[in-house]
PDB file of N, CA, C and O in Angstrom:
ATOM      1  N   UNK A   1      -6.865-207.982 -63.883  1.00 49.00           N
ATOM      2  CA  UNK A   1      -7.108-208.509 -62.674  1.00 49.00           C
ATOM      3  C   UNK A   1      -8.783-208.355 -61.871  1.00 49.00           C
ATOM      4  O   UNK A   1      -9.018-207.260 -62.253  1.00 49.00           O
ATOM      5  N   UNK A   2      -8.722-209.452 -61.418  1.00 64.00           N
ATOM      6  CA  UNK A   2     -10.325-209.195 -61.020  1.00 64.00           C
ATOM      7  C   UNK A   2     -10.399-208.442 -59.648  1.00 64.00           C
ATOM      8  O   UNK A   2      -9.549-208.269 -58.353  1.00 64.00           O
ATOM      9  N   UNK A   3     -11.499-207.814 -59.849  1.00 86.00           N
ATOM     10  CA  UNK A   3     -12.076-207.242 -58.405  1.00 86.00           C
ATOM     11  C   UNK A   3     -12.171-207.806 -57.059  1.00 86.00           C
ATOM     12  O   UNK A   3     -12.284-208.931 -57.189  1.00 86.00           O
ATOM     13  N   UNK A   4     -11.579-207.817 -55.860  1.00 87.00           N
ATOM     14  CA  UNK A   4     -11.411-208.642 -54.698  1.00 87.00           C
ATOM     15  C   UNK A   4     -11.903-207.880 -53.902  1.00 87.00           C
ATOM     16  O   UNK A   4     -12.404-206.947 -53.395  1.00 87.00           O
ATOM     17  N   UNK A   5     -13.236-208.834 -53.211  1.00 91.00           N
ATOM     18  CA  UNK A   5     -14.653-207.661 -52.566  1.00 91.00           C
ATOM     19  C   UNK A   5     -14.367-209.320 -51.626  1.00 91.00           C
ATOM     20  O   UNK A   5     -14.707-210.629 -51.925  1.00 91.00           O
ATOM     21  N   UNK A   6     -14.547-208.300 -50.079  1.00 90.00           N
ATOM     22  CA  UNK A   6     -15.172-208.968 -48.891  1.00 90.00           C
ATOM     23  C   UNK A   6     -16.483-208.727 -49.057  1.00 90.00           C
ATOM     24  O   UNK A   6     -17.165-207.504 -48.452  1.00 90.00           O
ATOM     25  N   UNK A   7     -17.737-209.698 -48.739  1.00 92.00           N
ATOM     26  CA  UNK A   7     -19.276-209.426 -48.008  1.00 92.00           C
ATOM     27  C   UNK A   7     -18.858-209.871 -46.935  1.00 92.00           C
ATOM     28  O   UNK A   7     -18.720-211.003 -46.488  1.00 92.00           O
ATOM     29  N   UNK A   8     -19.744-208.587 -46.015  1.00 90.00           N
ATOM     30  CA  UNK A   8     -20.014-208.859 -44.744  1.00 90.00           C
ATOM     31  C   UNK A   8     -21.812-208.846 -44.239  1.00 90.00           C
ATOM     32  O   UNK A   8     -21.992-207.545 -44.700  1.00 90.00           O
ATOM     33  N   UNK A   9     -21.972-209.947 -43.845  1.00 92.00           N
ATOM     34  CA  UNK A   9     -23.185-210.151 -43.472  1.00 92.00           C
ATOM     35  C   UNK A   9     -23.616-210.178 -42.194  1.00 92.00           C
ATOM     36  O   UNK A   9     -23.176-210.942 -41.660  1.00 92.00           O
ATOM     37  N   UNK A  10     -24.334-209.421 -41.517  1.00 89.00           N
ATOM     38  CA  UNK A  10     -24.651-209.544 -40.015  1.00 89.00           C
ATOM     39  C   UNK A  10     -26.201-209.283 -39.371  1.00 89.00           C
ATOM     40  O   UNK A  10     -27.188-209.153 -40.257  1.00 89.00           O
ATOM     41  N   UNK A  11     -26.454-210.988 -39.370  1.00 91.00           N
ATOM     42  CA  UNK A  11     -27.940-211.418 -38.976  1.00 91.00           C
ATOM     43  C   UNK A  11     -28.497-211.254 -37.378  1.00 91.00           C
ATOM     44  O   UNK A  11     -27.524-209.970 -37.345  1.00 91.00           O
ATOM     45  N   UNK A  12     -30.028-210.877 -38.016  1.00 95.00           N
ATOM     46  CA  UNK A  12     -30.484-209.875 -36.051  1.00 95.00           C
ATOM     47  C   UNK A  12     -29.683-210.823 -35.249  1.00 95.00           C
ATOM     48  O   UNK A  12     -29.972-209.991 -34.313  1.00 95.00           O
ATOM     49  N   UNK A  13     -29.530-212.218 -35.248  1.00 91.00           N
ATOM     50  CA  UNK A  13     -29.129-212.388 -33.905  1.00 91.00           C
ATOM     51  C   UNK A  13     -27.857-212.427 -34.048  1.00 91.00           C
ATOM     52  O   UNK A  13     -27.174-212.686 -33.073  1.00 91.00           O
ATOM     53  N   UNK A  14     -26.822-211.502 -34.633  1.00 85.00           N
ATOM     54  CA  UNK A  14     -25.511-211.149 -34.783  1.00 85.00           C
ATOM     55  C   UNK A  14     -24.523-211.929 -35.012  1.00 85.00           C
ATOM     56  O   UNK A  14     -23.578-212.019 -34.841  1.00 85.00           O
ATOM     57  N   UNK A  15     -25.380-213.108 -35.598  1.00 86.00           N
ATOM     58  CA  UNK A  15     -24.195-213.932 -36.228  1.00 86.00           C
ATOM     59  C   UNK A  15     -23.540-213.367 -37.358  1.00 86.00           C
ATOM     60  O   UNK A  15     -24.534-212.506 -38.549  1.00 86.00           O
ATOM     61  N   UNK A  16     -22.135-213.045 -37.770  1.00 87.00           N
ATOM     62  CA  UNK A  16     -21.895-212.728 -38.620  1.00 87.00           C
ATOM     63  C   UNK A  16     -21.459-214.226 -39.799  1.00 87.00           C
ATOM     64  O   UNK A  16     -20.755-215.102 -39.575  1.00 87.00           O
ATOM     65  N   UNK A  17     -21.745-213.388 -41.298  1.00 90.00           N
ATOM     66  CA  UNK A  17     -20.636-214.074 -42.057  1.00 90.00           C
ATOM     67  C   UNK A  17     -20.050-213.519 -43.359  1.00 90.00           C
ATOM     68  O   UNK A  17     -20.491-212.129 -43.652  1.00 90.00           O
ATOM     69  N   UNK A  18     -19.005-213.996 -43.415  1.00 90.00           N
ATOM     70  CA  UNK A  18     -18.342-213.229 -44.443  1.00 90.00           C
ATOM     71  C   UNK A  18     -17.940-214.073 -45.932  1.00 90.00           C
ATOM     72  O   UNK A  18     -17.694-215.333 -45.702  1.00 90.00           O
ATOM     73  N   UNK A  19     -17.714-213.745 -47.113  1.00 90.00           N
ATOM     74  CA  UNK A  19     -17.757-214.266 -47.963  1.00 90.00           C
ATOM     75  C   UNK A  19     -16.465-213.544 -49.211  1.00 90.00           C
ATOM     76  O   UNK A  19     -16.769-212.383 -49.448  1.00 90.00           O
ATOM     77  N   UNK A  20     -15.579-214.393 -49.453  1.00 90.00           N
ATOM     78  CA  UNK A  20     -14.369-213.373 -50.311  1.00 90.00           C
ATOM     79  C   UNK A  20     -14.683-213.883 -51.479  1.00 90.00           C
ATOM     80  O   UNK A  20     -14.561-215.212 -51.638  1.00 90.00           O
ATOM     81  N   UNK A  21     -14.405-212.874 -52.539  1.00 89.00           N
ATOM     82  CA  UNK A  21     -14.833-213.283 -53.741  1.00 89.00           C
ATOM     83  C   UNK A  21     -13.344-212.450 -54.487  1.00 89.00           C
ATOM     84  O   UNK A  21     -13.027-211.793 -54.168  1.00 89.00           O
ATOM     85  N   UNK A  22     -12.522-213.137 -55.888  1.00 87.00           N
ATOM     86  CA  UNK A  22     -11.788-212.587 -56.537  1.00 87.00           C
ATOM     87  C   UNK A  22     -10.413-212.777 -56.045  1.00 87.00           C
ATOM     88  O   UNK A  22      -9.340-211.778 -56.278  1.00 87.00           O
ATOM     89  N   UNK A  23     -10.266-213.645 -55.073  1.00 85.00           N
ATOM     90  CA  UNK A  23      -8.951-214.163 -54.342  1.00 85.00           C
ATOM     91  C   UNK A  23      -8.665-215.812 -54.548  1.00 85.00           C
ATOM     92  O   UNK A  23      -9.087-216.433 -53.860  1.00 85.00           O
ATOM     93  N   UNK A  24      -7.335-215.574 -55.577  1.00 81.00           N
ATOM     94  CA  UNK A  24      -7.240-217.281 -55.918  1.00 81.00           C
ATOM     95  C   UNK A  24      -6.243-217.825 -54.531  1.00 81.00           C
ATOM     96  O   UNK A  24      -5.585-217.072 -53.642  1.00 81.00           O
ATOM     97  N   UNK A  25      -6.197-218.692 -54.629  1.00 82.00           N
ATOM     98  CA  UNK A  25      -5.502-219.609 -53.073  1.00 82.00           C
ATOM     99  C   UNK A  25      -6.023-219.335 -51.565  1.00 82.00           C
ATOM    100  O   UNK A  25      -7.402-218.788 -51.358  1.00 82.00           O
ATOM    101  N   UNK A  26      -5.246-219.198 -50.916  1.00 84.00           N
ATOM    102  CA  UNK A  26      -5.489-219.230 -49.619  1.00 84.00           C
ATOM    103  C   UNK A  26      -5.306-217.830 -48.934  1.00 84.00           C
ATOM    104  O   UNK A  26      -5.432-217.775 -48.005  1.00 84.00           O
ATOM    105  N   UNK A  27      -5.108-217.248 -49.895  1.00 84.00           N
ATOM    106  CA  UNK A  27      -4.557-215.630 -49.492  1.00 84.00           C
ATOM    107  C   UNK A  27      -5.720-215.003 -48.944  1.00 84.00           C
ATOM    108  O   UNK A  27      -5.911-214.236 -47.970  1.00 84.00           O
ATOM    109  N   UNK A  28      -7.274-215.616 -49.274  1.00 85.00           N
ATOM    110  CA  UNK A  28      -8.322-215.223 -48.538  1.00 85.00           C
ATOM    111  C   UNK A  28      -8.586-215.059 -46.961  1.00 85.00           C
ATOM    112  O   UNK A  28      -8.947-214.437 -46.417  1.00 85.00           O
ATOM    113  N   UNK A  29      -7.605-216.170 -46.329  1.00 87.00           N
ATOM    114  CA  UNK A  29      -7.651-216.513 -45.470  1.00 87.00           C
ATOM    115  C   UNK A  29      -7.140-215.306 -44.453  1.00 87.00           C
ATOM    116  O   UNK A  29      -7.783-214.451 -43.256  1.00 87.00           O
ATOM    117  N   UNK A  30      -5.574-215.028 -45.160  1.00 86.00           N
ATOM    118  CA  UNK A  30      -5.249-213.548 -44.405  1.00 86.00           C
ATOM    119  C   UNK A  30      -5.877-212.453 -44.489  1.00 86.00           C
ATOM    120  O   UNK A  30      -6.041-211.586 -43.753  1.00 86.00           O
ATOM    121  N   UNK A  31      -6.771-212.376 -45.678  1.00 84.00           N
ATOM    122  CA  UNK A  31      -7.818-211.288 -45.814  1.00 84.00           C
ATOM    123  C   UNK A  31      -8.376-210.960 -44.850  1.00 84.00           C
ATOM    124  O   UNK A  31      -9.317-209.452 -44.401  1.00 84.00           O
ATOM    125  N   UNK A  32      -9.254-211.950 -44.383  1.00 88.00           N
ATOM    126  CA  UNK A  32     -10.402-211.698 -43.297  1.00 88.00           C
ATOM    127  C   UNK A  32      -9.380-211.874 -41.788  1.00 88.00           C
ATOM    128  O   UNK A  32     -10.316-211.209 -40.837  1.00 88.00           O
ATOM    129  N   UNK A  33      -8.706-212.288 -41.805  1.00 88.00           N
ATOM    130  CA  UNK A  33      -7.658-212.410 -40.743  1.00 88.00           C
ATOM    131  C   UNK A  33      -7.967-211.105 -39.974  1.00 88.00           C
ATOM    132  O   UNK A  33      -8.540-210.993 -38.379  1.00 88.00           O
ATOM    133  N   UNK A  34      -7.580-210.085 -40.259  1.00 86.00           N
ATOM    134  CA  UNK A  34      -7.672-208.553 -39.576  1.00 86.00           C
ATOM    135  C   UNK A  34      -8.782-208.176 -39.232  1.00 86.00           C
ATOM    136  O   UNK A  34      -9.297-207.925 -38.865  1.00 86.00           O
ATOM    137  N   UNK A  35      -9.747-208.711 -40.065  1.00 88.00           N
ATOM    138  CA  UNK A  35     -11.418-208.020 -39.901  1.00 88.00           C
ATOM    139  C   UNK A  35     -11.978-208.752 -39.097  1.00 88.00           C
ATOM    140  O   UNK A  35     -12.381-208.040 -37.972  1.00 88.00           O
ATOM    141  N   UNK A  36     -11.631-209.940 -38.782  1.00 87.00           N
ATOM    142  CA  UNK A  36     -12.327-210.892 -37.489  1.00 87.00           C
ATOM    143  C   UNK A  36     -11.815-210.606 -36.560  1.00 87.00           C
ATOM    144  O   UNK A  36     -12.261-209.904 -35.456  1.00 87.00           O
ATOM    145  N   UNK A  37     -10.351-210.097 -36.355  1.00 88.00           N
ATOM    146  CA  UNK A  37      -9.401-209.183 -34.754  1.00 88.00           C
ATOM    147  C   UNK A  37     -10.405-207.735 -34.347  1.00 88.00           C
ATOM    148  O   UNK A  37     -10.324-208.110 -33.296  1.00 88.00           O
ATOM    149  N   UNK A  38     -10.558-206.859 -35.644  1.00 88.00           N
ATOM    150  CA  UNK A  38     -11.286-206.236 -35.278  1.00 88.00           C
ATOM    151  C   UNK A  38     -12.825-205.401 -35.053  1.00 88.00           C
ATOM    152  O   UNK A  38     -13.073-205.248 -34.160  1.00 88.00           O
ATOM    153  N   UNK A  39     -13.506-206.971 -35.706  1.00 84.00           N
ATOM    154  CA  UNK A  39     -14.730-207.158 -34.732  1.00 84.00           C
ATOM    155  C   UNK A  39     -14.900-207.554 -33.835  1.00 84.00           C
ATOM    156  O   UNK A  39     -16.130-208.281 -33.446  1.00 84.00           O
ATOM    157  N   UNK A  40     -13.491-208.273 -32.869  1.00 83.00           N
ATOM    158  CA  UNK A  40     -13.287-209.106 -31.412  1.00 83.00           C
ATOM    159  C   UNK A  40     -14.294-210.055 -31.664  1.00 83.00           C
ATOM    160  O   UNK A  40     -14.758-210.519 -30.920  1.00 83.00           O
ATOM    161  N   UNK A  41     -13.880-211.277 -32.700  1.00 79.00           N
ATOM    162  CA  UNK A  41     -15.067-212.493 -32.960  1.00 79.00           C
ATOM    163  C   UNK A  41     -13.789-213.579 -33.378  1.00 79.00           C
ATOM    164  O   UNK A  41     -12.782-213.547 -32.880  1.00 79.00           O
ATOM    165  N   UNK A  42     -14.129-214.475 -33.018  1.00 82.00           N
ATOM    166  CA  UNK A  42     -14.036-215.692 -33.702  1.00 82.00           C
ATOM    167  C   UNK A  42     -14.496-216.567 -34.949  1.00 82.00           C
ATOM    168  O   UNK A  42     -15.530-216.342 -34.948  1.00 82.00           O
ATOM    169  N   UNK A  43     -13.609-217.230 -35.523  1.00 85.00           N
ATOM    170  CA  UNK A  43     -14.046-218.080 -36.777  1.00 85.00           C
ATOM    171  C   UNK A  43     -15.171-219.441 -35.789  1.00 85.00           C
ATOM    172  O   UNK A  43     -14.125-220.242 -35.499  1.00 85.00           O
ATOM    173  N   UNK A  44     -16.021-219.646 -35.910  1.00 86.00           N
ATOM    174  CA  UNK A  44     -16.800-220.459 -35.724  1.00 86.00           C
ATOM    175  C   UNK A  44     -16.431-221.949 -36.493  1.00 86.00           C
ATOM    176  O   UNK A  44     -16.294-223.341 -36.008  1.00 86.00           O
ATOM    177  N   UNK A  45     -16.267-221.523 -37.887  1.00 88.00           N
ATOM    178  CA  UNK A  45     -16.694-222.441 -39.019  1.00 88.00           C
ATOM    179  C   UNK A  45     -16.175-221.961 -40.357  1.00 88.00           C
ATOM    180  O   UNK A  45     -15.971-220.962 -40.166  1.00 88.00           O
ATOM    181  N   UNK A  46     -15.536-222.456 -40.818  1.00 88.00           N
ATOM    182  CA  UNK A  46     -14.901-221.903 -42.551  1.00 88.00           C
ATOM    183  C   UNK A  46     -15.427-222.746 -43.707  1.00 88.00           C
ATOM    184  O   UNK A  46     -15.505-224.223 -43.014  1.00 88.00           O
ATOM    185  N   UNK A  47     -15.576-222.371 -44.701  1.00 89.00           N
ATOM    186  CA  UNK A  47     -16.424-223.370 -45.372  1.00 89.00           C
ATOM    187  C   UNK A  47     -15.187-222.610 -46.718  1.00 89.00           C
ATOM    188  O   UNK A  47     -15.813-221.820 -47.216  1.00 89.00           O
ATOM    189  N   UNK A  48     -14.754-222.799 -47.618  1.00 86.00           N
ATOM    190  CA  UNK A  48     -13.941-222.972 -48.568  1.00 86.00           C
ATOM    191  C   UNK A  48     -14.423-222.984 -49.451  1.00 86.00           C
ATOM    192  O   UNK A  48     -14.864-224.332 -50.385  1.00 86.00           O
ATOM    193  N   UNK A  49     -14.263-222.222 -50.799  1.00 85.00           N
ATOM    194  CA  UNK A  49     -14.654-222.843 -51.829  1.00 85.00           C
ATOM    195  C   UNK A  49     -13.647-222.670 -53.259  1.00 85.00           C
ATOM    196  O   UNK A  49     -12.362-223.305 -52.834  1.00 85.00           O
ATOM    197  N   UNK A  50     -14.133-223.162 -54.128  1.00 84.00           N
ATOM    198  CA  UNK A  50     -13.121-223.531 -54.981  1.00 84.00           C
ATOM    199  C   UNK A  50     -12.678-222.698 -55.562  1.00 84.00           C
ATOM    200  O   UNK A  50     -10.918-222.941 -55.469  1.00 84.00           O
ATOM    201  N   UNK A  51     -12.596-221.540 -55.626  1.00 83.00           N
ATOM    202  CA  UNK A  51     -11.534-220.329 -55.634  1.00 83.00           C
ATOM    203  C   UNK A  51     -10.125-220.455 -54.733  1.00 83.00           C
ATOM    204  O   UNK A  51      -9.307-220.124 -54.865  1.00 83.00           O
ATOM    205  N   UNK A  52     -10.751-221.249 -53.560  1.00 81.00           N
ATOM    206  CA  UNK A  52      -9.686-221.112 -51.984  1.00 81.00           C
ATOM    207  C   UNK A  52      -9.005-222.449 -53.542  1.00 81.00           C
ATOM    208  O   UNK A  52      -7.569-221.786 -52.560  1.00 81.00           O
ATOM    209  N   UNK A  53      -8.849-223.256 -53.617  1.00 79.00           N
ATOM    210  CA  UNK A  53      -7.964-224.364 -53.986  1.00 79.00           C
ATOM    211  C   UNK A  53      -6.934-223.918 -55.273  1.00 79.00           C
ATOM    212  O   UNK A  53      -6.644-224.520 -55.430  1.00 79.00           O
ATOM    213  N   UNK A  54      -7.599-222.921 -55.930  1.00 77.00           N
ATOM    214  CA  UNK A  54      -6.974-222.138 -57.325  1.00 77.00           C
ATOM    215  C   UNK A  54      -5.458-221.492 -56.638  1.00 77.00           C
ATOM    216  O   UNK A  54      -5.221-221.097 -55.774  1.00 77.00           O
ATOM    217  N   UNK A  55      -4.608-221.755 -57.655  1.00 69.00           N
ATOM    218  CA  UNK A  55      -3.600-221.305 -57.400  1.00 69.00           C
ATOM    219  C   UNK A  55      -3.397-220.220 -57.070  1.00 69.00           C
ATOM    220  O   UNK A  55      -3.898-219.831 -58.340  1.00 69.00           O
ATOM    221  N   UNK A  56      -3.111-218.915 -56.440  1.00 63.00           N
ATOM    222  CA  UNK A  56      -2.495-217.944 -56.963  1.00 63.00           C
ATOM    223  C   UNK A  56      -1.267-217.717 -57.873  1.00 63.00           C
ATOM    224  O   UNK A  56      -0.776-218.587 -57.683  1.00 63.00           O
ATOM    225  N   UNK A  57      -1.411-216.592 -58.465  1.00 60.00           N
ATOM    226  CA  UNK A  57      -0.083-216.063 -59.294  1.00 60.00           C
ATOM    227  C   UNK A  57       0.735-216.479 -58.391  1.00 60.00           C
ATOM    228  O   UNK A  57       2.450-217.059 -58.658  1.00 60.00           O
ATOM    229  N   UNK A  58       0.961-216.306 -57.668  1.00 60.00           N
ATOM    230  CA  UNK A  58       2.236-216.051 -56.389  1.00 60.00           C
ATOM    231  C   UNK A  58       2.493-217.501 -55.767  1.00 60.00           C
ATOM    232  O   UNK A  58       3.613-217.878 -56.118  1.00 60.00           O
ATOM    233  N   UNK A  59       1.652-218.441 -55.515  1.00 60.00           N
ATOM    234  CA  UNK A  59       1.802-219.716 -55.240  1.00 60.00           C
ATOM    235  C   UNK A  59       2.160-220.316 -56.558  1.00 60.00           C
ATOM    236  O   UNK A  59       3.372-221.214 -56.230  1.00 60.00           O
ATOM    237  N   UNK A  60       2.002-220.204 -57.632  1.00 58.00           N
ATOM    238  CA  UNK A  60       2.247-220.809 -59.008  1.00 58.00           C
ATOM    239  C   UNK A  60       3.700-220.209 -58.756  1.00 58.00           C
ATOM    240  O   UNK A  60       4.577-221.127 -59.471  1.00 58.00           O
ATOM    241  N   UNK A  61       4.185-219.251 -58.868  1.00 57.00           N
ATOM    242  CA  UNK A  61       5.624-218.578 -59.110  1.00 57.00           C
ATOM    243  C   UNK A  61       6.432-219.273 -58.669  1.00 57.00           C
ATOM    244  O   UNK A  61       7.443-219.589 -58.264  1.00 57.00           O
ATOM    245  N   UNK A  62       5.876-219.343 -57.113  1.00 62.00           N
ATOM    246  CA  UNK A  62       6.903-219.949 -55.743  1.00 62.00           C
ATOM    247  C   UNK A  62       6.895-221.002 -55.988  1.00 62.00           C
ATOM    248  O   UNK A  62       8.233-221.580 -55.973  1.00 62.00           O
ATOM    249  N   UNK A  63       6.471-221.980 -56.329  1.00 58.00           N
ATOM    250  CA  UNK A  63       5.927-223.335 -56.739  1.00 58.00           C
ATOM    251  C   UNK A  63       7.417-223.804 -57.941  1.00 58.00           C
ATOM    252  O   UNK A  63       8.402-224.771 -58.343  1.00 58.00           O
ATOM    253  N   UNK A  64       7.566-222.587 -58.722  1.00 60.00           N
ATOM    254  CA  UNK A  64       8.402-222.696 -60.115  1.00 60.00           C
ATOM    255  C   UNK A  64       9.921-222.612 -59.909  1.00 60.00           C
ATOM    256  O   UNK A  64      10.358-222.966 -60.034  1.00 60.00           O
ATOM    257  N   UNK A  65      10.208-221.993 -57.775  1.00 65.00           N
ATOM    258  CA  UNK A  65      11.021-221.368 -58.547  1.00 65.00           C
ATOM    259  C   UNK A  65      12.019-221.846 -56.941  1.00 65.00           C
ATOM    260  O   UNK A  65      12.894-222.037 -56.347  1.00 65.00           O
ATOM    261  N   UNK A  66      11.245-223.235 -56.751  1.00 58.00           N
ATOM    262  CA  UNK A  66      11.298-223.604 -55.592  1.00 58.00           C
ATOM    263  C   UNK A  66      12.334-225.000 -55.782  1.00 58.00           C
ATOM    264  O   UNK A  66      12.217-225.683 -57.129  1.00 58.00           O
TER     265      UNK A  66
END
Protein backbone atom coordinates (compact mmCIF):
# COMPACT_ATOMS: atom_id res chain seq x y z
CA UNK A 1 0.00 0.00 0.00
CA UNK A 2 1.31 3.46 -0.90
CA UNK A 3 1.99 6.09 1.71
CA UNK A 4 -0.83 8.55 2.29
CA UNK A 5 0.52 12.11 2.30
CA UNK A 6 -1.13 15.50 2.81
CA UNK A 7 1.03 18.40 1.65
CA UNK A 8 0.16 21.77 3.21
CA UNK A 9 1.56 25.01 1.82
CA UNK A 10 0.92 28.41 3.40
CA UNK A 11 1.70 31.33 1.10
CA UNK A 12 2.94 34.69 2.44
CA UNK A 13 -0.54 36.16 1.92
CA UNK A 14 -2.03 33.45 4.18
CA UNK A 15 -3.52 31.38 1.38
CA UNK A 16 -3.41 27.70 2.27
CA UNK A 17 -3.15 24.94 -0.32
CA UNK A 18 -3.54 21.25 0.52
CA UNK A 19 -2.70 18.33 -1.73
CA UNK A 20 -3.49 14.69 -0.93
CA UNK A 21 -1.48 11.83 -2.45
CA UNK A 22 -1.76 8.09 -2.01
CA UNK A 23 -5.51 8.00 -1.33
CA UNK A 24 -7.76 6.43 -3.94
CA UNK A 25 -11.34 7.59 -4.26
CA UNK A 26 -13.13 10.37 -2.45
CA UNK A 27 -11.68 9.38 0.94
CA UNK A 28 -9.25 12.26 0.44
CA UNK A 29 -12.09 14.69 1.17
CA UNK A 30 -12.70 13.16 4.59
CA UNK A 31 -8.95 13.12 5.25
CA UNK A 32 -8.65 16.90 4.95
CA UNK A 33 -11.98 17.81 6.57
CA UNK A 34 -10.63 17.60 10.12
CA UNK A 35 -7.50 19.50 9.17
CA UNK A 36 -9.55 22.32 7.66
CA UNK A 37 -11.63 22.48 10.86
CA UNK A 38 -8.49 22.59 13.03
CA UNK A 39 -7.10 25.43 10.97
CA UNK A 40 -10.37 27.35 11.35
CA UNK A 41 -10.84 27.91 7.67
CA UNK A 42 -13.18 27.00 4.92
CA UNK A 43 -12.62 25.56 1.47
CA UNK A 44 -12.85 28.22 -1.21
CA UNK A 45 -12.15 25.94 -4.15
CA UNK A 46 -11.43 22.31 -4.76
CA UNK A 47 -9.66 20.59 -7.64
CA UNK A 48 -9.87 16.79 -7.75
CA UNK A 49 -7.10 14.73 -9.31
CA UNK A 50 -7.45 11.56 -11.34
CA UNK A 51 -6.61 9.65 -8.17
CA UNK A 52 -9.80 10.99 -6.55
CA UNK A 53 -11.87 9.41 -9.29
CA UNK A 54 -10.19 6.01 -8.91
CA UNK A 55 -12.05 3.42 -6.87
CA UNK A 56 -10.59 2.69 -3.48
CA UNK A 57 -10.47 -0.93 -2.36
CA UNK A 58 -13.37 -0.26 0.04
CA UNK A 59 -15.51 1.35 -2.68
CA UNK A 60 -14.90 -1.62 -4.98
CA UNK A 61 -15.71 -4.05 -2.17
CA UNK A 62 -18.93 -2.19 -1.29
CA UNK A 63 -20.03 -2.21 -4.93
CA UNK A 64 -19.48 -5.98 -5.17
CA UNK A 65 -21.64 -6.67 -2.13
CA UNK A 66 -24.60 -4.43 -2.95
